[in-house]
Tab-separated table of C-alpha atoms in Angstrom:
chain	number	residue	atom	x	y	z
A	1	MET	CA	0.330	-0.086	-0.149
A	2	ASP	CA	1.039	3.580	-0.879
A	3	GLU	CA	2.355	5.571	1.955
A	4	THR	CA	0.296	8.747	1.640
A	5	ASP	CA	0.938	11.812	4.008
A	6	ARG	CA	-2.070	12.974	5.746
A	7	ARG	CA	-3.097	15.395	7.978
A	8	ARG	CA	-6.003	15.613	10.474
A	9	ILE	CA	-9.323	17.463	10.250
A	10	ASP	CA	-11.140	18.411	13.425
A	11	ALA	CA	-14.474	18.303	13.439
A	12	ARG	CA	-16.703	21.061	14.123
A	13	SER	CA	-20.506	21.630	14.517
A	14	ARG	CA	-22.223	22.980	11.650
A	15	SER	CA	-24.956	24.228	14.344
A	16	ALA	CA	-25.052	25.738	17.817
A	17	THR	CA	-28.290	23.879	18.629
A	18	SER	CA	-27.582	20.283	16.177
A	19	GLY	CA	-24.454	18.194	15.910
A	20	GLU	CA	-23.325	16.535	12.934
A	21	TRP	CA	-23.898	12.890	12.403
A	22	GLU	CA	-21.712	10.619	9.797
A	23	VAL	CA	-23.866	8.182	8.081
A	24	PHE	CA	-22.451	4.600	7.436
A	25	VAL	CA	-24.448	2.282	5.568
A	26	ARG	CA	-25.030	-1.171	4.535
A	27	GLU	CA	-26.723	-2.226	1.372
A	28	THR	CA	-27.082	-5.930	2.019
A	29	THR	CA	-26.363	-7.907	4.941
A	30	GLU	CA	-23.329	-9.419	3.185
A	31	ALA	CA	-22.230	-5.868	2.233
A	32	ALA	CA	-19.162	-3.759	3.614
A	33	LEU	CA	-20.411	-0.637	5.693
A	34	GLN	CA	-19.452	2.308	3.712
A	35	HIS	CA	-19.595	5.898	4.421
A	36	VAL	CA	-21.941	8.006	2.665
A	37	GLY	CA	-22.669	11.404	3.695
A	38	SER	CA	-23.314	13.327	7.357
A	39	VAL	CA	-26.436	15.200	8.313
A	40	THR	CA	-27.407	17.827	11.314
A	41	ALA	CA	-29.709	16.319	13.887
A	42	PRO	CA	-30.078	17.530	17.575
A	43	ASN	CA	-29.916	13.571	18.394
A	44	ALA	CA	-29.073	9.810	16.778
A	45	ASP	CA	-32.965	9.180	16.641
A	46	VAL	CA	-33.562	12.263	14.409
A	47	ALA	CA	-30.006	11.617	12.362
A	48	HIS	CA	-31.320	8.143	11.993
A	49	GLU	CA	-34.382	8.984	10.246
A	50	GLN	CA	-33.069	12.004	8.322
A	51	ALA	CA	-30.044	9.424	6.884
A	52	THR	CA	-33.192	6.781	6.117
A	53	ARG	CA	-35.083	9.420	4.053
A	54	LEU	CA	-31.516	10.835	2.429
A	55	PHE	CA	-30.188	7.518	1.907
A	56	GLY	CA	-32.447	4.902	1.425
A	57	ALA	CA	-35.163	3.121	3.403
A	58	GLU	CA	-34.283	-0.155	1.774
A	59	LEU	CA	-30.884	-0.581	3.259
A	60	ALA	CA	-29.764	-3.179	5.434
A	61	ASP	CA	-28.088	-1.221	7.892
A	62	VAL	CA	-27.849	2.524	8.748
A	63	TRP	CA	-25.685	3.740	11.472
A	64	VAL	CA	-25.137	6.891	12.491
A	65	ALA	CA	-22.058	8.230	14.898
A	66	PRO	CA	-21.343	11.721	16.274
A	67	ALA	CA	-18.619	13.647	13.668
A	68	THR	CA	-16.867	14.317	17.081
A	69	ALA	CA	-16.233	10.591	17.714
A	70	VAL	CA	-15.124	10.255	14.161
A	71	THR	CA	-11.260	11.527	13.345
A	72	ARG	CA	-10.958	12.369	9.553
A	73	PHE	CA	-7.695	12.351	8.052
A	74	VAL	CA	-6.876	13.646	4.296
A	75	ALA	CA	-4.161	13.420	2.218
A	76	ASP	CA	-1.757	16.302	1.005
A	77	GLY	CA	-3.282	18.249	-1.640
A	78	VAL	CA	-7.059	17.130	-1.196
A	79	GLU	CA	-9.378	19.779	-0.954
A	80	THR	CA	-10.869	20.119	2.386
A	81	GLU	CA	-12.921	23.302	2.450
A	82	ALA	CA	-14.097	25.707	-0.631
A	83	GLY	CA	-10.986	27.089	-1.756
A	84	THR	CA	-8.600	25.439	0.142
A	85	GLU	CA	-6.433	22.596	-0.930
A	86	GLY	CA	-2.554	21.675	-1.312
A	87	GLY	CA	-0.649	22.259	1.998
A	88	ALA	CA	-2.508	24.949	3.334
A	89	PRO	CA	-4.710	23.996	5.859
A	90	ALA	CA	-8.369	24.928	6.323
A	91	ALA	CA	-9.514	26.331	9.438
A	92	GLY	CA	-9.874	23.616	12.244
A	93	VAL	CA	-7.249	21.777	10.404
A	94	GLU	CA	-4.641	19.852	12.717
A	95	GLU	CA	-1.302	19.444	10.478
A	96	SER	CA	0.740	16.493	11.540
């Protein structure tokens, strides 16, 4: 596997009253779990409802996790926010 330099992206809430939830789905019971996006919701139940509406009610599994519980690392040169790419980290980006 290729060794790629990565930097950590710190999670930030989109709203003062709601948290961001990362959504993972499995299309069939045999399929691998995959990240499909995120939703903003006040709790896990509402996040699950939104994720099911957005990503499909026919899925075998829908997992939601608080974005603060998921650590994101991006490869150098990958755009992290509009207009920010390469070695210049966006706000909330911690270089390693």
